[in-house]
Tab-separated table of C-alpha atoms in Angstrom:
chain	number	residue	atom	x	y	z
A	18	UNK	CA	24.286	118.095	-87.158
A	19	UNK	CA	23.127	114.998	-89.189
A	20	UNK	CA	22.202	112.523	-86.812
A	21	UNK	CA	22.661	108.552	-88.066
A	22	UNK	CA	19.259	106.719	-87.327
A	23	UNK	CA	20.045	103.692	-89.222
A	24	UNK	CA	18.458	100.874	-87.711
A	25	UNK	CA	19.247	97.369	-88.412
A	26	UNK	CA	16.825	95.405	-90.787
A	27	UNK	CA	14.848	92.344	-90.117
A	28	UNK	CA	12.923	89.916	-92.167
A	29	UNK	CA	9.790	91.358	-91.039
A	30	UNK	CA	10.633	95.518	-92.461
A	31	UNK	CA	8.755	96.460	-95.297
A	32	UNK	CA	11.647	98.877	-96.557
A	33	UNK	CA	14.882	99.887	-95.351
A	34	UNK	CA	16.654	103.161	-96.354
A	35	UNK	CA	20.448	102.920	-95.686
A	36	UNK	CA	22.650	106.312	-95.776
A	37	UNK	CA	20.870	107.719	-99.007
A	38	UNK	CA	21.953	111.061	-100.233
A	39	UNK	CA	20.845	113.236	-102.949
A	40	UNK	CA	22.146	116.123	-104.401
A	41	UNK	CA	21.438	118.423	-106.995
A	42	UNK	CA	24.505	120.314	-107.875
A	43	UNK	CA	25.660	121.437	-104.984
A	44	UNK	CA	22.846	121.651	-102.972
A	45	UNK	CA	22.425	118.770	-100.638
A	46	UNK	CA	19.092	117.270	-100.489
A	47	UNK	CA	19.269	114.444	-98.228
A	48	UNK	CA	22.139	113.875	-96.370
A	49	UNK	CA	22.859	110.309	-95.355
A	50	UNK	CA	19.225	109.428	-94.332
A	51	UNK	CA	18.657	105.762	-92.822
A	52	UNK	CA	15.337	104.626	-91.600
A	53	UNK	CA	13.484	101.314	-91.700
A	54	UNK	CA	9.388	100.585	-92.410
A	55	UNK	CA	8.168	97.963	-90.574
A	56	UNK	CA	5.590	95.599	-92.306
A	57	UNK	CA	1.316	97.148	-92.000
A	58	UNK	CA	3.158	100.373	-90.486
A	59	UNK	CA	1.387	103.572	-91.313
A	60	UNK	CA	4.828	106.181	-91.115
A	61	UNK	CA	4.727	109.901	-91.865
A	62	UNK	CA	8.042	111.960	-93.374
A	63	UNK	CA	7.246	115.156	-91.798
A	64	UNK	CA	8.754	118.741	-91.993
A	65	UNK	CA	8.723	122.372	-93.752
A	66	UNK	CA	9.474	122.676	-97.451
A	67	UNK	CA	12.786	122.260	-98.467
A	68	UNK	CA	13.300	119.609	-95.767
A	69	UNK	CA	14.013	116.871	-98.249
A	70	UNK	CA	10.678	114.410	-97.561
A	71	UNK	CA	9.395	114.577	-100.905
A	72	UNK	CA	12.816	114.030	-102.581
A	73	UNK	CA	12.973	110.934	-100.033
A	74	UNK	CA	10.037	109.577	-101.063
A	75	UNK	CA	10.336	110.265	-105.211
A	76	UNK	CA	13.774	107.984	-104.420
A	77	UNK	CA	11.714	105.737	-102.740
A	78	UNK	CA	9.430	105.301	-105.528
A	79	UNK	CA	11.858	104.998	-108.739
A	80	UNK	CA	10.910	108.233	-109.544
A	81	UNK	CA	14.468	109.529	-108.693
A	82	UNK	CA	18.075	108.366	-108.412
A	83	UNK	CA	19.708	108.657	-105.291
A	84	UNK	CA	23.171	109.951	-105.581
A	85	UNK	CA	24.769	107.027	-102.873
A	86	UNK	CA	23.263	104.638	-100.532
A	87	UNK	CA	21.004	102.154	-100.854
A	88	UNK	CA	16.828	101.004	-100.606
A	89	UNK	CA	16.198	97.766	-99.765
A	90	UNK	CA	12.323	96.012	-99.914
A	91	UNK	CA	10.975	92.945	-98.709
A	92	UNK	CA	10.352	89.859	-100.839
A	93	UNK	CA	8.494	86.938	-98.529
A	94	UNK	CA	11.113	86.566	-95.604
A	95	UNK	CA	14.275	88.181	-97.989
A	96	UNK	CA	14.859	91.232	-98.951
A	97	UNK	CA	16.221	92.632	-102.585
A	98	UNK	CA	18.116	95.737	-103.370
A	99	UNK	CA	15.931	98.784	-105.051
A	100	UNK	CA	18.051	101.297	-105.336
A	101	UNK	CA	18.806	101.179	-109.003
A	102	UNK	CA	15.459	99.687	-110.018
A	103	UNK	CA	13.483	101.567	-112.473
A	104	UNK	CA	9.816	102.487	-111.118
A	105	UNK	CA	8.005	99.841	-112.455
A	106	UNK	CA	9.604	97.140	-110.547
A	107	UNK	CA	9.333	98.281	-107.593
A	108	UNK	CA	6.173	96.998	-105.471
A	109	UNK	CA	4.147	100.283	-105.008
A	110	UNK	CA	1.389	102.110	-105.034
A	111	UNK	CA	1.297	106.191	-105.249
A	112	UNK	CA	-1.277	108.312	-104.946
A	113	UNK	CA	-0.092	112.319	-105.451
A	114	UNK	CA	-1.769	115.653	-103.963
A	115	UNK	CA	-2.795	116.447	-107.391
A	116	UNK	CA	-5.078	112.984	-107.843
A	117	UNK	CA	-3.120	111.995	-111.621
A	118	UNK	CA	-6.694	111.230	-112.670
A	119	UNK	CA	-7.148	110.543	-116.429
A	120	UNK	CA	-9.870	112.605	-117.464
A	121	UNK	CA	-11.193	110.613	-120.523
A	122	UNK	CA	-11.539	107.755	-118.204
A	123	UNK	CA	-13.936	106.789	-116.190
A	124	UNK	CA	-13.816	105.929	-112.574
A	125	UNK	CA	-13.576	101.828	-113.504
A	126	UNK	CA	-11.225	102.577	-116.095
A	127	UNK	CA	-9.044	104.508	-113.736
A	128	UNK	CA	-8.886	102.302	-111.119
A	129	UNK	CA	-8.380	99.299	-113.445
A	130	UNK	CA	-5.708	100.882	-115.464
A	131	UNK	CA	-3.045	98.975	-114.211
A	132	UNK	CA	-4.899	95.432	-113.903
A	133	UNK	CA	-3.563	92.234	-115.856
A	134	UNK	CA	-5.942	89.423	-116.486
A	135	UNK	CA	-9.973	88.947	-117.418
A	136	UNK	CA	-12.031	91.764	-117.754
A	137	UNK	CA	-14.675	89.942	-115.223
A	138	UNK	CA	-12.175	89.658	-112.628
A	139	UNK	CA	-10.833	93.685	-113.508
A	140	UNK	CA	-14.518	94.407	-113.155
A	141	UNK	CA	-14.732	92.553	-109.980
A	142	UNK	CA	-11.580	94.157	-108.078
A	143	UNK	CA	-13.049	97.594	-109.251
A	144	UNK	CA	-16.548	97.166	-107.763
A	145	UNK	CA	-14.387	95.415	-104.486
A	146	UNK	CA	-12.178	98.619	-104.154
A	147	UNK	CA	-15.243	101.208	-104.628
A	148	UNK	CA	-16.943	99.544	-101.612
A	149	UNK	CA	-13.814	99.761	-99.423
A	150	UNK	CA	-13.186	103.486	-100.374
A	151	UNK	CA	-16.891	104.087	-99.851
A	152	UNK	CA	-17.988	105.283	-102.976
A	153	UNK	CA	-20.238	102.283	-104.773
A	154	UNK	CA	-21.792	102.410	-107.854
A	155	UNK	CA	-19.831	105.091	-109.351
A	156	UNK	CA	-17.717	103.121	-111.694
A	157	UNK	CA	-19.338	104.829	-114.648
A	158	UNK	CA	-18.606	108.527	-113.806
A	159	UNK	CA	-15.707	110.552	-115.392
A	160	UNK	CA	-13.225	112.250	-112.567
A	161	UNK	CA	-14.665	115.705	-113.640
A	162	UNK	CA	-18.427	114.349	-112.149
A	163	UNK	CA	-16.863	114.205	-109.014
A	164	UNK	CA	-16.290	116.193	-105.971
A	165	UNK	CA	-12.117	116.617	-104.976
A	166	UNK	CA	-12.637	114.260	-101.853
A	167	UNK	CA	-14.172	111.654	-104.029
A	168	UNK	CA	-11.226	111.857	-106.843
A	169	UNK	CA	-8.561	111.517	-104.147
A	170	UNK	CA	-10.553	108.537	-103.222
A	171	UNK	CA	-10.659	107.210	-106.405
A	172	UNK	CA	-6.939	107.692	-106.350
A	173	UNK	CA	-6.589	105.403	-103.669
A	174	UNK	CA	-8.418	102.931	-105.049
A	175	UNK	CA	-6.380	102.766	-108.053
A	176	UNK	CA	-3.138	102.580	-106.054
A	177	UNK	CA	-4.293	99.744	-103.983
A	178	UNK	CA	-5.842	97.846	-107.364
A	179	UNK	CA	-2.807	95.768	-107.598
A	180	UNK	CA	-2.509	94.802	-103.931
A	181	UNK	CA	1.119	96.120	-103.582
A	182	UNK	CA	3.418	95.713	-100.465
A	183	UNK	CA	3.935	99.709	-100.227
A	184	UNK	CA	1.375	102.555	-100.348
A	185	UNK	CA	2.691	105.753	-100.939
A	186	UNK	CA	1.044	109.106	-100.301
A	187	UNK	CA	2.602	112.048	-101.450
A	188	UNK	CA	0.666	115.462	-99.447
A	189	UNK	CA	-2.302	113.548	-100.786
A	190	UNK	CA	-5.154	115.731	-98.383
A	191	UNK	CA	-3.470	119.696	-98.851
A	192	UNK	CA	-5.459	120.262	-102.154
A	193	UNK	CA	-8.934	119.502	-100.127
A	194	UNK	CA	-10.378	121.822	-97.963
A	195	UNK	CA	-10.020	121.276	-94.221
A	196	UNK	CA	-13.649	119.212	-93.408
A	197	UNK	CA	-13.239	117.000	-95.846
A	198	UNK	CA	-9.182	116.780	-95.063
A	199	UNK	CA	-10.294	115.904	-91.405
A	200	UNK	CA	-13.018	113.036	-92.499
A	201	UNK	CA	-10.676	111.647	-95.275
A	202	UNK	CA	-7.837	111.509	-92.969
A	203	UNK	CA	-10.023	109.070	-90.847
A	204	UNK	CA	-10.835	107.275	-93.820
A	205	UNK	CA	-7.544	106.591	-95.050
A	206	UNK	CA	-6.556	105.677	-91.722
A	207	UNK	CA	-9.195	103.632	-91.189
A	208	UNK	CA	-8.702	101.576	-94.756
A	209	UNK	CA	-4.947	101.657	-94.121
A	210	UNK	CA	-5.524	99.703	-90.909
A	211	UNK	CA	-8.117	97.184	-92.872
A	212	UNK	CA	-5.779	96.403	-95.180
A	213	UNK	CA	-2.741	95.999	-93.372
A	214	UNK	CA	-0.725	97.539	-95.804
A	215	UNK	CA	2.660	99.259	-95.385
A	216	UNK	CA	1.850	103.445	-95.892
A	217	UNK	CA	4.767	105.811	-96.187
A	218	UNK	CA	3.274	109.469	-95.989
A	219	UNK	CA	4.398	112.803	-96.942
A	220	UNK	CA	3.390	116.009	-94.916
A	221	UNK	CA	4.340	119.172	-94.102
A	222	UNK	CA	0.868	119.525	-91.503
A	223	UNK	CA	2.061	118.457	-88.094
A	224	UNK	CA	-1.915	117.589	-87.109
A	225	UNK	CA	-1.885	115.381	-89.970
A	226	UNK	CA	1.031	113.359	-88.920
A	227	UNK	CA	0.042	113.521	-85.302
A	228	UNK	CA	-2.902	111.949	-86.139
A	229	UNK	CA	-2.804	109.016	-88.478
A	230	UNK	CA	0.839	107.866	-88.048
A	231	UNK	CA	2.208	104.687	-86.038
A	232	UNK	CA	5.608	106.583	-86.107
A	233	UNK	CA	6.723	110.063	-87.725
A	234	UNK	CA	10.023	110.900	-89.245
A	235	UNK	CA	10.593	114.467	-88.569
A	236	UNK	CA	12.973	116.066	-91.179
A	237	UNK	CA	14.859	119.380	-91.694
A	238	UNK	CA	17.676	120.263	-94.205
A	239	UNK	CA	17.849	116.774	-95.717
A	240	UNK	CA	18.658	115.045	-92.441
A	241	UNK	CA	16.192	113.234	-90.007
A	242	UNK	CA	16.082	114.782	-86.687
A	243	UNK	CA	13.666	112.582	-85.004
A	244	UNK	CA	12.215	109.072	-85.376
A	245	UNK	CA	9.190	108.272	-82.993
A	246	UNK	CA	5.496	107.733	-82.068
A	247	UNK	CA	2.868	111.003	-82.273
A	248	UNK	CA	3.204	110.987	-78.494
A	249	UNK	CA	7.332	111.099	-78.395
A	250	UNK	CA	7.404	113.423	-80.913
A	251	UNK	CA	5.049	115.586	-79.475
A	252	UNK	CA	6.000	115.460	-75.408
A	253	UNK	CA	9.603	114.627	-75.648
A	254	UNK	CA	10.971	116.338	-78.603
A	255	UNK	CA	14.731	115.249	-78.970
A	256	UNK	CA	15.879	118.797	-80.563
A	257	UNK	CA	14.617	122.210	-80.683
A	258	UNK	CA	14.283	122.233	-83.991
A	259	UNK	CA	11.452	119.364	-83.325
A	260	UNK	CA	9.998	121.037	-80.091
A	261	UNK	CA	9.399	124.516	-82.659
A	262	UNK	CA	7.745	122.636	-85.391
A	263	UNK	CA	5.614	120.278	-84.089
A	264	UNK	CA	2.726	121.987	-82.005
A	265	UNK	CA	2.923	125.255	-80.025
A	266	UNK	CA	5.892	126.202	-77.827
A	267	UNK	CA	6.903	128.758	-74.913
A	268	UNK	CA	10.566	129.469	-74.782
A	269	UNK	CA	12.890	130.721	-71.707
A	270	UNK	CA	16.382	132.060	-72.191
A	271	UNK	CA	17.925	130.797	-68.495
A	272	UNK	CA	21.537	129.579	-67.129
A	273	UNK	CA	21.815	126.137	-65.940
A	274	UNK	CA	22.308	126.265	-62.443
A	275	UNK	CA	23.473	122.604	-61.192
A	276	UNK	CA	21.118	119.248	-61.783
A	277	UNK	CA	17.412	119.909	-62.655
A	278	UNK	CA	18.221	123.563	-62.202
A	279	UNK	CA	17.808	126.468	-64.466
A	280	UNK	CA	18.565	130.343	-63.383
A	281	UNK	CA	16.111	132.873	-64.826
A	282	UNK	CA	17.710	136.312	-63.603
A	283	UNK	CA	18.286	135.977	-59.451
A	284	UNK	CA	15.788	132.969	-59.662
A	285	UNK	CA	15.910	129.372	-59.644
A	286	UNK	CA	13.781	127.511	-61.397
A	287	UNK	CA	13.284	123.049	-61.491
A	288	UNK	CA	13.437	122.087	-64.904
A	289	UNK	CA	14.525	118.527	-66.866
A	290	UNK	CA	18.026	119.233	-67.642
A	291	UNK	CA	19.203	116.545	-69.918
A	292	UNK	CA	21.940	115.769	-70.475
A	293	UNK	CA	23.548	117.959	-67.631
A	294	UNK	CA	24.820	121.217	-67.919
A	295	UNK	CA	27.915	123.265	-66.275
A	296	UNK	CA	26.971	125.901	-64.041
A	297	UNK	CA	26.236	129.041	-65.948
A	298	UNK	CA	25.852	127.458	-69.095
A	299	UNK	CA	23.288	129.149	-71.455
A	300	UNK	CA	19.944	127.146	-72.185
A	301	UNK	CA	16.994	127.769	-73.578
A	302	UNK	CA	13.767	126.487	-71.677
A	303	UNK	CA	10.760	124.954	-73.127
A	304	UNK	CA	7.044	124.426	-72.505
A	305	UNK	CA	4.337	123.486	-73.875
A	306	UNK	CA	1.192	126.190	-73.799
A	307	UNK	CA	-0.975	123.661	-72.238
A	308	UNK	CA	1.493	122.589	-69.389
A	309	UNK	CA	1.418	126.022	-68.468
A	310	UNK	CA	-1.300	126.319	-65.299
A	311	UNK	CA	-2.793	128.700	-63.920
A	312	UNK	CA	-4.362	128.870	-60.633
A	313	UNK	CA	-7.506	130.406	-58.985
A	314	UNK	CA	-5.518	131.495	-55.320
A	315	UNK	CA	-2.134	132.335	-54.731
A	316	UNK	CA	-0.498	130.119	-51.922
A	317	UNK	CA	2.899	130.247	-50.194
A	318	UNK	CA	6.249	128.963	-52.269
A	319	UNK	CA	7.317	127.349	-49.241
A	320	UNK	CA	10.341	127.392	-50.709
A	321	UNK	CA	13.837	129.082	-52.335
A	322	UNK	CA	13.218	127.700	-55.194
A	323	UNK	CA	9.920	127.698	-56.637
A	324	UNK	CA	8.470	127.776	-60.469
A	325	UNK	CA	5.076	129.550	-59.688
A	326	UNK	CA	4.468	133.159	-59.991
A	327	UNK	CA	2.015	136.044	-60.125
A	328	UNK	CA	1.189	136.939	-64.006
A	329	UNK	CA	-0.656	139.927	-66.241
A	330	UNK	CA	-3.256	138.231	-68.200
A	331	UNK	CA	-2.702	140.284	-71.705
A	332	UNK	CA	-4.862	138.622	-74.335
A	333	UNK	CA	-7.123	136.188	-74.655
A	334	UNK	CA	-8.106	134.141	-77.553
A	335	UNK	CA	-11.056	131.595	-78.281
A	336	UNK	CA	-9.885	128.506	-80.071
A	337	UNK	CA	-12.995	126.852	-80.019
A	338	UNK	CA	-12.610	124.068	-77.284
A	339	UNK	CA	-9.934	126.011	-75.623
A	340	UNK	CA	-8.818	129.806	-74.793
A	341	UNK	CA	-5.219	130.651	-75.399
A	342	UNK	CA	-4.063	133.357	-72.767
A	343	UNK	CA	-1.369	135.290	-73.611
A	344	UNK	CA	0.339	136.368	-69.781
A	345	UNK	CA	3.482	138.160	-68.961
A	346	UNK	CA	5.307	137.894	-65.385
A	347	UNK	CA	6.685	140.688	-63.954
A	348	UNK	CA	9.111	138.628	-61.235
A	349	UNK	CA	10.434	136.892	-63.953
A	350	UNK	CA	11.766	139.960	-65.674
A	351	UNK	CA	8.539	140.675	-67.488
A	352	UNK	CA	8.462	137.034	-69.345
A	353	UNK	CA	6.121	136.347	-71.899
A	354	UNK	CA	4.484	133.277	-72.145
A	355	UNK	CA	1.046	131.607	-73.736
A	356	UNK	CA	-1.077	128.768	-71.547
A	357	UNK	CA	-3.980	127.091	-73.082
A	358	UNK	CA	-7.058	126.548	-70.835
A	359	UNK	CA	-10.233	124.687	-71.407
A	360	UNK	CA	-13.405	126.124	-71.597
A	361	UNK	CA	-14.514	124.533	-68.082
A	362	UNK	CA	-10.745	125.817	-66.222
A	363	UNK	CA	-10.960	128.988	-68.116
A	364	UNK	CA	-15.019	129.737	-66.025
A	365	UNK	CA	-13.599	128.655	-62.830
A	366	UNK	CA	-10.822	131.115	-63.132
A	367	UNK	CA	-12.700	133.565	-63.884
A	368	UNK	CA	-10.018	134.712	-66.254
A	369	UNK	CA	-10.298	138.652	-67.959
A	370	UNK	CA	-7.896	141.025	-69.371
A	371	UNK	CA	-5.435	142.768	-66.788
A	372	UNK	CA	-6.076	140.519	-63.949
A	373	UNK	CA	-3.646	139.151	-62.242
A	374	UNK	CA	-3.353	135.337	-61.825
A	375	UNK	CA	-0.705	132.678	-60.265
A	376	UNK	CA	0.889	130.665	-62.997
A	377	UNK	CA	3.566	127.410	-62.203
A	378	UNK	CA	5.753	125.854	-64.975
A	379	UNK	CA	5.931	122.178	-63.853
A	380	UNK	CA	9.664	120.862	-63.195
A	381	UNK	CA	8.826	117.485	-65.515
A	382	UNK	CA	7.077	119.557	-68.538
A	383	UNK	CA	9.846	122.423	-68.694
A	384	UNK	CA	12.714	121.259	-70.406
A	385	UNK	CA	16.108	122.640	-71.580
A	386	UNK	CA	17.777	122.766	-74.805
A	387	UNK	CA	21.310	123.931	-74.753
A	388	UNK	CA	21.015	126.695	-77.722
A	389	UNK	CA	19.358	127.730	-80.751
A	390	UNK	CA	21.831	125.796	-82.735
A	391	UNK	CA	22.153	122.225	-80.624
A	392	UNK	CA	19.803	119.720	-79.778
A	393	UNK	CA	18.516	118.477	-76.336
């Protein structure tokens, strides 16, 4: 189902994408995508391979032509239609996954490649940019003499050399190892904030999107599923796809039992069911593993409606700063759930395999989706 996320453009919008579509023969890569990007914002296009995020970035860059729709970029207090303009006439810098540095040019020559003016001014700009990316004094080196992380920073400096109004990043960190990737995430975000440059980054890595972006655009099959802050995307997913793609999830088959209620077999659970569904309507309940609560002691439910039950501990995995605990709940028809437990809480609970532990699902964290096909 396509969702119209068009937003009214204003004078402060750096970019406005209006119902952009892209067809490759019978295949639709983008299906009427609309969004706006504020000046100085860091926006992430997030989604699985083939969702259309890279195609959208290439259309914004002018490297691909839209089949339909329009694009507008800011020009002072006004905006100009860049839909049919070539890439050379659009004011942006771009960094690719493969760095795309010229191997036969020095670092200084690579960074200054797009600069015009006197040699002294170019040299001054190169020195300034190398300081900004934390690599002063490497101007005479060649790309082959640099690590992958250093090459990517040089590519970033080259993209920023002309002081573009828009910075485009196409999976810039995916070719790097985990430690370097984490370090560069912080470096790029810090640099973007210092310079205030409007940035659009394509990524399939949800951790990158959640830690770097001011807003995240989640895409799937050529449409936008949700636009929101990282907190909104993670805590209040707008569709089953977003809930499943971003973060870990528990899914529970149930049915509607009135306002704020769901039925699991013969039991009633309090849940966030919005919008309300008719009695008996099939639901899929969703809760994050960290929201599943485990208790040291069993207490009386005190009501017919309870979100608490006893669970068997079936598996325990240590994942650095927390434990992931697999559970089965006999009283809920053998329901399988996963709970993420902090190290301190794990020790307090004294968890071990095959032990019975009280478990509860907070109603505010237990959200209902209509079915596997429908959104929230």
